[in-house]
PDB file of C-alpha atoms in Angstrom:
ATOM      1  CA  UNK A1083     -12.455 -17.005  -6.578  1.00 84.00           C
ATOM      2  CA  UNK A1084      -9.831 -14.618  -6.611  1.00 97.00           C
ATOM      3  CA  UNK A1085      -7.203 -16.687  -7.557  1.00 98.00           C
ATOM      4  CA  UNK A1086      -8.597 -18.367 -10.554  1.00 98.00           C
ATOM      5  CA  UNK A1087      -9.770 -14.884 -12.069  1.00 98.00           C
ATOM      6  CA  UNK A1088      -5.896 -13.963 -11.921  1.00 98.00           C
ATOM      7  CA  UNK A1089      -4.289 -16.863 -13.109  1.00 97.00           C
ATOM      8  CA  UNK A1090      -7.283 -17.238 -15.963  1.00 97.00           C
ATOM      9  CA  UNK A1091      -6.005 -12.830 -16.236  1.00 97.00           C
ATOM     10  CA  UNK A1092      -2.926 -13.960 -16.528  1.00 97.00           C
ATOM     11  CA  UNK A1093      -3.004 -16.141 -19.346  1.00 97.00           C
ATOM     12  CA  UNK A1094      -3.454 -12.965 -20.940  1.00 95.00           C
ATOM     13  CA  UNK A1095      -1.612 -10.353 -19.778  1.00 96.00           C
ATOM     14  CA  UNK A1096       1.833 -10.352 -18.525  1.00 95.00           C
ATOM     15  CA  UNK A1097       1.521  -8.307 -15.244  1.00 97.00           C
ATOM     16  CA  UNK A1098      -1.650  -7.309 -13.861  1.00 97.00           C
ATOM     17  CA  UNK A1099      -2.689  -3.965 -12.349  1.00 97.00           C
ATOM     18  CA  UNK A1100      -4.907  -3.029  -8.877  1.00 97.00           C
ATOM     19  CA  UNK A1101      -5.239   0.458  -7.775  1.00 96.00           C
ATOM     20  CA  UNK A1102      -6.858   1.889  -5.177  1.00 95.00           C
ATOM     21  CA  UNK A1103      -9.236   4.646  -4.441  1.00 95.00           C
ATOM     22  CA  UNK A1104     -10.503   6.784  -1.278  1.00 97.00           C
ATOM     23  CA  UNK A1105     -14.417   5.759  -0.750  1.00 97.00           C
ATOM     24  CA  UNK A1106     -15.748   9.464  -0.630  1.00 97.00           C
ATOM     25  CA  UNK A1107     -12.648  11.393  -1.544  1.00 96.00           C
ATOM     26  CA  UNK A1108     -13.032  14.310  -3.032  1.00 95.00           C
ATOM     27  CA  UNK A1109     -17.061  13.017  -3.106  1.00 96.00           C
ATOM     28  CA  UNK A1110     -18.506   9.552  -3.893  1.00 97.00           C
ATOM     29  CA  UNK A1111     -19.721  11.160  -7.533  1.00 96.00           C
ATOM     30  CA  UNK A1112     -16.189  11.942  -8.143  1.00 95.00           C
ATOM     31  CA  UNK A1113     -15.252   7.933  -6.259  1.00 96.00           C
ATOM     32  CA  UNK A1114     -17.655   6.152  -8.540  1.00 96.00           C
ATOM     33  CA  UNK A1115     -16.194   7.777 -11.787  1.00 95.00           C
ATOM     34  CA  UNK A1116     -12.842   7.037 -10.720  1.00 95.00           C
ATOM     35  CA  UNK A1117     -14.309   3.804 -10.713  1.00 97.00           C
ATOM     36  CA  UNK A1118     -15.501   3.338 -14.441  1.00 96.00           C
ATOM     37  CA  UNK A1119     -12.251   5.600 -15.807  1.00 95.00           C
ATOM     38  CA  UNK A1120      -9.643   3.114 -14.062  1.00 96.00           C
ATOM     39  CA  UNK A1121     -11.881  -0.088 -15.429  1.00 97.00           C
ATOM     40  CA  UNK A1122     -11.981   1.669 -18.849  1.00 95.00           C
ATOM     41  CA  UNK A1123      -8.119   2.037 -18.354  1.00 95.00           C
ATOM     42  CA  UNK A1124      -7.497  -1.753 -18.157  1.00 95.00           C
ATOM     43  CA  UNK A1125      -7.444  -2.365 -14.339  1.00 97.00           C
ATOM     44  CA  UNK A1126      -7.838  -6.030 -13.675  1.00 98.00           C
ATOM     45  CA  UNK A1127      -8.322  -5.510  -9.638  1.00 98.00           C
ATOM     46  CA  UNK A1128      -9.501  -2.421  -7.235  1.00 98.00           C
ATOM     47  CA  UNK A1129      -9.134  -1.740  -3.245  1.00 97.00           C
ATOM     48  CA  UNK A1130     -11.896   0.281  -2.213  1.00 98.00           C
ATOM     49  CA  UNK A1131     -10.700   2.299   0.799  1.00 97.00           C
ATOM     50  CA  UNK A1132     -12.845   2.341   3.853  1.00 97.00           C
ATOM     51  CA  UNK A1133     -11.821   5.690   5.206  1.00 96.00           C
ATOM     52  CA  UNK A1134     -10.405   5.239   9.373  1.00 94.00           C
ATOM     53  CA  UNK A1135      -9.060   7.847  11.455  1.00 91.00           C
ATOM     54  CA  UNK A1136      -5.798   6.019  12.221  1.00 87.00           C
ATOM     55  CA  UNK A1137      -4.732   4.270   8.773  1.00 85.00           C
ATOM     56  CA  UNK A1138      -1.126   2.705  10.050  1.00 83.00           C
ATOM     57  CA  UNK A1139      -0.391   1.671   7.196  1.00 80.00           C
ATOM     58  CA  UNK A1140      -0.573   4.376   4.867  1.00 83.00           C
ATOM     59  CA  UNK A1141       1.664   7.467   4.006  1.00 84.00           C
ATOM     60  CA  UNK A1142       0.454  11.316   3.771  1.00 88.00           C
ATOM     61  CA  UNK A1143      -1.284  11.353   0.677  1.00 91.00           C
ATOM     62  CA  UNK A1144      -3.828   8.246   1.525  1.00 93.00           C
ATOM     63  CA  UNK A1145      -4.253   9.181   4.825  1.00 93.00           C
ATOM     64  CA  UNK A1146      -5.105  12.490   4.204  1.00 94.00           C
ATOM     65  CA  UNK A1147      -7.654  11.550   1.698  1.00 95.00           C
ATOM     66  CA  UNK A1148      -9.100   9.555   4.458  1.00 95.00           C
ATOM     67  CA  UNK A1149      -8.939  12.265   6.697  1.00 95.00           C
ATOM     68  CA  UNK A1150     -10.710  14.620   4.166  1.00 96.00           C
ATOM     69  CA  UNK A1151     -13.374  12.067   3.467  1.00 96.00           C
ATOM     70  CA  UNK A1152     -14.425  11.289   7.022  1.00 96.00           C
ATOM     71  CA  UNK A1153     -14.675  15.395   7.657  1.00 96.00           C
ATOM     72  CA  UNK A1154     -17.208  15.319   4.627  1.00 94.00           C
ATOM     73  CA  UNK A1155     -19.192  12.710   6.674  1.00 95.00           C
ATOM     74  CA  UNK A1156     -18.524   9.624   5.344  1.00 97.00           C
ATOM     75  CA  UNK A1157     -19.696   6.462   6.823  1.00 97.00           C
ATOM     76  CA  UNK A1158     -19.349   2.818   6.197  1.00 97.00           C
ATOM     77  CA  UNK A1159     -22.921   2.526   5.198  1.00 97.00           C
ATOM     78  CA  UNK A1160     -22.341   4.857   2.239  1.00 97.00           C
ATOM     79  CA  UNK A1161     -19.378   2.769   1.467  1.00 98.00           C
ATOM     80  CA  UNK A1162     -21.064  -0.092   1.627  1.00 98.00           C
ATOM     81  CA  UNK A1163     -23.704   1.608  -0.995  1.00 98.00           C
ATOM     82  CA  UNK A1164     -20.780   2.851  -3.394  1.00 98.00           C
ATOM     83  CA  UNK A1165     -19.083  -0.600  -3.469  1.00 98.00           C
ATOM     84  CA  UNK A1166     -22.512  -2.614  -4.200  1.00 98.00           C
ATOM     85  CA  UNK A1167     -22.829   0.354  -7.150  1.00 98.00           C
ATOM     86  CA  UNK A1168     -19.236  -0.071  -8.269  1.00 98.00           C
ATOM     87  CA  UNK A1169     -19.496  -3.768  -8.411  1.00 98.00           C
ATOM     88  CA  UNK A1170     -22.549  -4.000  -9.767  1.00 97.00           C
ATOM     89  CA  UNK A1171     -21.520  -1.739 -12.869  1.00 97.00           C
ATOM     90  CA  UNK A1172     -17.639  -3.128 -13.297  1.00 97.00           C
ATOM     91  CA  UNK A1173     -16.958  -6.326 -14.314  1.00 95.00           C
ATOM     92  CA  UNK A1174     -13.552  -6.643 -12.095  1.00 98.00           C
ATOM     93  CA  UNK A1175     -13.148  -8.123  -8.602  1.00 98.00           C
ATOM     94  CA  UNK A1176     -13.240  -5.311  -6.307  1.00 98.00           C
ATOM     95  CA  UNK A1177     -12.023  -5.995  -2.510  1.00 98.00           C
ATOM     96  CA  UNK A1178     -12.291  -3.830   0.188  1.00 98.00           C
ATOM     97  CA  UNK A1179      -9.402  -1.931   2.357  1.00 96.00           C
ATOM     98  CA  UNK A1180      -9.405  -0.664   5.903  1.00 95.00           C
ATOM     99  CA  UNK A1181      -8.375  -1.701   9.344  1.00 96.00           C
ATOM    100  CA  UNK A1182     -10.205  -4.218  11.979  1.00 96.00           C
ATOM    101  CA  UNK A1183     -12.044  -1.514  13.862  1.00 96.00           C
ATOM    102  CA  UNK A1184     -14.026  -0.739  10.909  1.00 96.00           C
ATOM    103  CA  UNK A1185     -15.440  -4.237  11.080  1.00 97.00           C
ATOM    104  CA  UNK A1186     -15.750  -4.837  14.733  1.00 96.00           C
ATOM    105  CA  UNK A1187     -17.743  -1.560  15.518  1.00 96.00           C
ATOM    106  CA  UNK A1188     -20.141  -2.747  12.529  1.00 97.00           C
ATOM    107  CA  UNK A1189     -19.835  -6.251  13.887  1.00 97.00           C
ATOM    108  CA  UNK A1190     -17.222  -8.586  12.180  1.00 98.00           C
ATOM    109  CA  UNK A1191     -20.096 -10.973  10.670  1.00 98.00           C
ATOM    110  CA  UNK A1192     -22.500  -8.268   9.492  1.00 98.00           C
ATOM    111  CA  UNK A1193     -19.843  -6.321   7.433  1.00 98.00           C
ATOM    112  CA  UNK A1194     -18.397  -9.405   5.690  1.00 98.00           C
ATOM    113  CA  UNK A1195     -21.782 -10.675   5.277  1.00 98.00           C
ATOM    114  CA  UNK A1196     -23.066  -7.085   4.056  1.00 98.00           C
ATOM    115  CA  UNK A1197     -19.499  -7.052   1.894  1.00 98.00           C
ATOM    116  CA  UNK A1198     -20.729 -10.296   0.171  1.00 98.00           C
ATOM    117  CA  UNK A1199     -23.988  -8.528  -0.832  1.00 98.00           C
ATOM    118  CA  UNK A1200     -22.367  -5.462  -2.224  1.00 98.00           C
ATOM    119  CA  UNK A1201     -20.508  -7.641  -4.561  1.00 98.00           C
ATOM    120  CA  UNK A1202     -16.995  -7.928  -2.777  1.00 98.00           C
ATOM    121  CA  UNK A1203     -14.670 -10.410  -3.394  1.00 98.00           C
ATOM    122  CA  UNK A1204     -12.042 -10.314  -0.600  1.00 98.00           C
ATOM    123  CA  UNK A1205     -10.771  -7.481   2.105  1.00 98.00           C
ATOM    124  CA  UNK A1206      -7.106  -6.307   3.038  1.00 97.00           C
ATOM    125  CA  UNK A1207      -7.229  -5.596   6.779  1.00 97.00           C
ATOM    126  CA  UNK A1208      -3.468  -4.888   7.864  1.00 94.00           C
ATOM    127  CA  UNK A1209      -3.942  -4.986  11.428  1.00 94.00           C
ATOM    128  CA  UNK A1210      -5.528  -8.212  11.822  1.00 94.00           C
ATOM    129  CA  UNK A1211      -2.777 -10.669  12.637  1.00 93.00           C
ATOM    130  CA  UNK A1212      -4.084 -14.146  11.415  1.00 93.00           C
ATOM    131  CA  UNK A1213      -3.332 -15.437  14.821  1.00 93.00           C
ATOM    132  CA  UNK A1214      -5.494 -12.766  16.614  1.00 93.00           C
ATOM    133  CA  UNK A1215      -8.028 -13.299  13.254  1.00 95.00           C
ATOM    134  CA  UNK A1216     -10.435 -16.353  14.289  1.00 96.00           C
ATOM    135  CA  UNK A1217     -13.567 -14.223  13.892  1.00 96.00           C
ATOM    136  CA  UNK A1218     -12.296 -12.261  11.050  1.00 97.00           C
ATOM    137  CA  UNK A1219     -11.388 -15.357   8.809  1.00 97.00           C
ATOM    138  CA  UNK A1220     -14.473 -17.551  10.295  1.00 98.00           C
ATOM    139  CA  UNK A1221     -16.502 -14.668   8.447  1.00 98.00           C
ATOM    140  CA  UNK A1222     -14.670 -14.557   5.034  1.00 98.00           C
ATOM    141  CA  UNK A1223     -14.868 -18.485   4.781  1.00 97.00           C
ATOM    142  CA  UNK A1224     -18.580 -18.521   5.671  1.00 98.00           C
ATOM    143  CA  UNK A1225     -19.502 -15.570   3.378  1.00 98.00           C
ATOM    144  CA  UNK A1226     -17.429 -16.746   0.541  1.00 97.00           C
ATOM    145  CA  UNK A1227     -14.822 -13.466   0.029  1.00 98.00           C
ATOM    146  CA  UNK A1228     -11.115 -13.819   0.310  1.00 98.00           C
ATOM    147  CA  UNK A1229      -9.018 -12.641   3.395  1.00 98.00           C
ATOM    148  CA  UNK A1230      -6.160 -10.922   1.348  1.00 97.00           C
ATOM    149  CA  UNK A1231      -2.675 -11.085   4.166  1.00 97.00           C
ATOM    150  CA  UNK A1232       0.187  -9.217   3.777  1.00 95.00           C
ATOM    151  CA  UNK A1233       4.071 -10.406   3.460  1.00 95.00           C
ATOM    152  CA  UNK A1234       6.935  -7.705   4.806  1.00 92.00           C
ATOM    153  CA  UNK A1235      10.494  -7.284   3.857  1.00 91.00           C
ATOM    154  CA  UNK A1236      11.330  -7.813   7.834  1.00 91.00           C
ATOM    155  CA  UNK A1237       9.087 -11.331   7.819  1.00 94.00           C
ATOM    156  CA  UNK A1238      10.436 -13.956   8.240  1.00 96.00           C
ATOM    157  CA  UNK A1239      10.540 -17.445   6.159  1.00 96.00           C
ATOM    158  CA  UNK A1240       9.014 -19.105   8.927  1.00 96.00           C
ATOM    159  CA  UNK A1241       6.601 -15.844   9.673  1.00 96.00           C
ATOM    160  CA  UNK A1242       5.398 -16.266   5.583  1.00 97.00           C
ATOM    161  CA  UNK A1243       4.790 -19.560   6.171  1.00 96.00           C
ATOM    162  CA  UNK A1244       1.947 -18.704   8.929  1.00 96.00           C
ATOM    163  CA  UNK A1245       0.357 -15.874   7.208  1.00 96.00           C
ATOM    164  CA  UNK A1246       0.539 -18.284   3.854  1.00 97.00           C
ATOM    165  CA  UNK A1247      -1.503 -20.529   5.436  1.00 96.00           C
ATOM    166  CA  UNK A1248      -4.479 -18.709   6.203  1.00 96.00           C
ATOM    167  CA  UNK A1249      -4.067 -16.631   3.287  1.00 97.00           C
ATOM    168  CA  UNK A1250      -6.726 -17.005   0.013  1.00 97.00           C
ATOM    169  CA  UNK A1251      -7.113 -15.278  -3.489  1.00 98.00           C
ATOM    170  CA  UNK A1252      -3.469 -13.756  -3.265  1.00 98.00           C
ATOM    171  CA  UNK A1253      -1.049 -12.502  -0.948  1.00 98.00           C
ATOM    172  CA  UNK A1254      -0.226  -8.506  -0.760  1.00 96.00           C
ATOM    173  CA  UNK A1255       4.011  -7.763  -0.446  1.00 95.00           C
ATOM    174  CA  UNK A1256       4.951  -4.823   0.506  1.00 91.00           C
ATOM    175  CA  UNK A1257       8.123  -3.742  -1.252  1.00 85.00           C
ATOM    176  CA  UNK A1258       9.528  -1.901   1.303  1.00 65.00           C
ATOM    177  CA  UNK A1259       9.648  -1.204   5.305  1.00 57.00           C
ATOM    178  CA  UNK A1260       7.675   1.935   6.149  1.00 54.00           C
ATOM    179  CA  UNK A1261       3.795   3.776   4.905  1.00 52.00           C
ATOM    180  CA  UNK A1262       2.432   3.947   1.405  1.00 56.00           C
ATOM    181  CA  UNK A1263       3.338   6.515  -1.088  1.00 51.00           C
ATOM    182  CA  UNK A1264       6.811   7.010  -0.620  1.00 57.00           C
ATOM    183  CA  UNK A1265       9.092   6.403  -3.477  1.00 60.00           C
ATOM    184  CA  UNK A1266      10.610   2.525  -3.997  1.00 61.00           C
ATOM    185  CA  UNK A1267      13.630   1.418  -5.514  1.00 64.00           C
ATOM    186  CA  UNK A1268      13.061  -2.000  -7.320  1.00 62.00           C
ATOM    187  CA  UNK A1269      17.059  -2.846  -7.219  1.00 66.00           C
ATOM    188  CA  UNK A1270      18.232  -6.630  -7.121  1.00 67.00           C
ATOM    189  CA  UNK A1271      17.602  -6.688  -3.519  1.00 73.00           C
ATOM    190  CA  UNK A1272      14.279  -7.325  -4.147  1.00 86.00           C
ATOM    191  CA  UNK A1273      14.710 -10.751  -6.359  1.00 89.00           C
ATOM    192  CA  UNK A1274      15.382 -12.219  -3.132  1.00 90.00           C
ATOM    193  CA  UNK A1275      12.857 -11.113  -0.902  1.00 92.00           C
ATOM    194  CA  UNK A1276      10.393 -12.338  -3.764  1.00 94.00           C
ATOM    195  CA  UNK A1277      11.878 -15.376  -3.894  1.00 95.00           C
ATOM    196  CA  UNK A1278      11.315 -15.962  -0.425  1.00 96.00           C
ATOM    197  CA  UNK A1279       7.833 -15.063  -1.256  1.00 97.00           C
ATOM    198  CA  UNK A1280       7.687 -17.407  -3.591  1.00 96.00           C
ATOM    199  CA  UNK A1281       8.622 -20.069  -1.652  1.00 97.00           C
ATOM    200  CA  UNK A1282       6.078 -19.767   1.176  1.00 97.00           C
ATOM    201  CA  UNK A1283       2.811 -19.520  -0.795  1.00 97.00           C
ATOM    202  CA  UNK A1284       1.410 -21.316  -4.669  1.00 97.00           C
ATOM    203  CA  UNK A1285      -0.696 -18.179  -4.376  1.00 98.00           C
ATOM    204  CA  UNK A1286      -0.256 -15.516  -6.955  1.00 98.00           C
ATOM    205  CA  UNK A1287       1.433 -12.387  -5.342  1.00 98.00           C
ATOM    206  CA  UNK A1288       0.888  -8.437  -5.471  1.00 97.00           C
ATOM    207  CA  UNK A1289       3.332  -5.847  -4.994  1.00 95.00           C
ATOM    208  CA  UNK A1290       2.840  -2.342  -3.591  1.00 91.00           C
ATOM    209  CA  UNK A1291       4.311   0.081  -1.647  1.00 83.00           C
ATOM    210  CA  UNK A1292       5.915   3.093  -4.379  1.00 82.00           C
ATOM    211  CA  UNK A1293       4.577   1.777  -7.537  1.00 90.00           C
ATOM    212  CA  UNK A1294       4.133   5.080  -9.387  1.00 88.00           C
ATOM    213  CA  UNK A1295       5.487   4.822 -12.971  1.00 92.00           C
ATOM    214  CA  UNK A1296       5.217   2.653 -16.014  1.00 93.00           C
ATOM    215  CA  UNK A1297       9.209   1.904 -15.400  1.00 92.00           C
ATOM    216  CA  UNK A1298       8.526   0.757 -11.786  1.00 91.00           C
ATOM    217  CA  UNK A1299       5.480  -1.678 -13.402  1.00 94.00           C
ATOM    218  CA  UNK A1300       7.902  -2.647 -15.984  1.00 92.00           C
ATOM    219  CA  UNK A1301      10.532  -3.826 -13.495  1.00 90.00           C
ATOM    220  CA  UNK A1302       7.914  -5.937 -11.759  1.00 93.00           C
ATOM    221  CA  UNK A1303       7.270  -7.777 -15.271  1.00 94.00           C
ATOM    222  CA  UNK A1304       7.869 -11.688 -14.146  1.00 93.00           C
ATOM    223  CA  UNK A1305       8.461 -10.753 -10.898  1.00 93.00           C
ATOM    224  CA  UNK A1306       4.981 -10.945  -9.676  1.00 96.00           C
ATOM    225  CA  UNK A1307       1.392 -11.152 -10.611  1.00 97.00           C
ATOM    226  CA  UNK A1308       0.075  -7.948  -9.779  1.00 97.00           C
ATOM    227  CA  UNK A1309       1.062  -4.245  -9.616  1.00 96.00           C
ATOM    228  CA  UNK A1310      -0.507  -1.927  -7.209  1.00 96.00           C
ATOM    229  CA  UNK A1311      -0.814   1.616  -7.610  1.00 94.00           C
ATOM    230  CA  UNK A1312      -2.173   3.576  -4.859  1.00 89.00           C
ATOM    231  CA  UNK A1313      -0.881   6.977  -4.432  1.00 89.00           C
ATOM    232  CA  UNK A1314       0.367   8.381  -7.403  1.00 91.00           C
ATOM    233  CA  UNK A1315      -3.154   7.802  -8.312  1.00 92.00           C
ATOM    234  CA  UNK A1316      -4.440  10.205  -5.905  1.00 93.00           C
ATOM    235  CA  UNK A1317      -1.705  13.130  -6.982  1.00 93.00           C
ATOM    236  CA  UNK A1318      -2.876  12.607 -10.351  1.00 94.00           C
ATOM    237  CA  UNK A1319      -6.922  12.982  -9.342  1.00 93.00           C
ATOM    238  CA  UNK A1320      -5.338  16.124  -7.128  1.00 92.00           C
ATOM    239  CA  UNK A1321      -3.121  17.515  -9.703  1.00 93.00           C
ATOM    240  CA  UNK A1322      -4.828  17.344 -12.720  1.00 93.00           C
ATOM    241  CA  UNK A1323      -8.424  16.005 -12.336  1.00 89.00           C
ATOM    242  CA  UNK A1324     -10.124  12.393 -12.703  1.00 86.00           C
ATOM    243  CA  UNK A1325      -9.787  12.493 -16.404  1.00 86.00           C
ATOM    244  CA  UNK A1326      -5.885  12.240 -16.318  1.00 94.00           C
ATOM    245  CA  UNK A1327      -5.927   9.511 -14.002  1.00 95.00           C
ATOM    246  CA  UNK A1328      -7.373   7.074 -17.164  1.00 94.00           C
ATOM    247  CA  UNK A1329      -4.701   8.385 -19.095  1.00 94.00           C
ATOM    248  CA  UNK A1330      -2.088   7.961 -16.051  1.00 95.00           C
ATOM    249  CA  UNK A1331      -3.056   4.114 -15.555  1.00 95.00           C
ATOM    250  CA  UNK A1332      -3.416   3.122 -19.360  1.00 94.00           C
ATOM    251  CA  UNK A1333       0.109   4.850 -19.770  1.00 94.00           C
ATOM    252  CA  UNK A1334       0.800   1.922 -16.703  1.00 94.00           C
ATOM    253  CA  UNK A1335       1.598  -1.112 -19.152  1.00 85.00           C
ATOM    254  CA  UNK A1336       3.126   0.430 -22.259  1.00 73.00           C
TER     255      UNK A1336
END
């Protein structure tokens, strides 16, 4: 499903944008309105972050959202809630974002299947290798959403091929080694990692790790599919308040 809404996207538009929020950071009033202001900005795709206590694969600012969040006394059943409200009032995809213990304390099956109901479309689960992922991807398949993998810098051609092959809707590469947030330079260096991309998977890809700016989303222009902005969005909610983050991710494409 996935995949056809972003190549049918991007018939129209030239480079796509997902960002991400923080389910329950600063509050799920403020989470939901971040929500409708990045859909009324022109976001074509949104992670919703189930906070964990150990998120390995995000920098300082995400993981201290998370950290913040699950202090306030968030749980996955009120994420579960806000996703099946976000979905049900945003005509986007919206996929889910958090690590495998998440699912297996819930029980893999349930969540997924609960996932479906709430009107999910896929999941990004970094720490679920697809070899160590039987009951992981047996779910997705049999509930329909789309098990989103992730290609690295430091992977392999041979390493892409595997993950391509379980991979659906898209594939997630991260632009750089290291945690979220920090800042990326989009030099030439990266033409070739993408092209290795490229070469292992027909899917469309997605790009994250240090997007922040409408130059870095310009630089990604026919590079990839999709931009991803995680971070930046946060400082923006922290620095000046939810209404400058629609104004930060219009400003994205211009």
């Amino acid at each position: 499903m996935l995949e056809s809404y972003i190549r049918s996207r991007r018939q129209e538009k030239d480079i796509l944008l997902m960002t991400h929020i923080v389910l329950g950071y600063p509050d799920f009033e403020t989470s939901l309105a971040l929500v409708e202001t990045m859909v009324q900005a022109g976001v074509d795709l949104m992670e919703l972050q189930i906070p964990f206590s150990e998120p390995i694969a995000d920098g300082p600012v995400i993981a201290r959202a998370c950290q913040k969040a699950l202090e306030r006394g968030v749980t996955v059943r009120r994420c579960l809630e806000a996703a099946h409200e976000a979905a049900a009032n945003n005509d986007i995809p919206f996929l889910f974002m958090s690590y495998f213990n998440i699912l297996f304390k819930y029980g893999t099956d349930a969540f997924v299947q609960r996932a479906r109901e709430a009107g999910i479309k896929g999941a990004i689960v970094p720490d679920v290798p697809p070899e160590e992922g039987d009951e992981y991807l047996t779910a997705m398949t049999a509930h329909g959403l789309d098990p989103i993998f992730i290609f690295a810098p430091t992977s392999t051609d041979d390493r892409m091929k595997i993950v391509a092959r379980h991979a659906r809707g898209f594939v997630y590469c991260v632009a750089r080694k290291g945690v979220t947030g920090e800042k990326t330079e989009f030099s030439r260096d990266l033409d070739g990692y993408l092209a290795r991309c490229r070469r292992a998977t027909e899917l469309p890809l997605a790009l994250g790790f240090g997007v922040s700016s409408p130059e870095d989303v310009d630089a990604l222009r026919g590079r990839v599919d999709i931009a991803v902005v995680g971070s930046q969005a946060i400082r923006v909610l922290e620095d000046k308040g939810a209404a400058a983050v629609g104004e930060f991710i219009a400003g994205l494409r211009k």
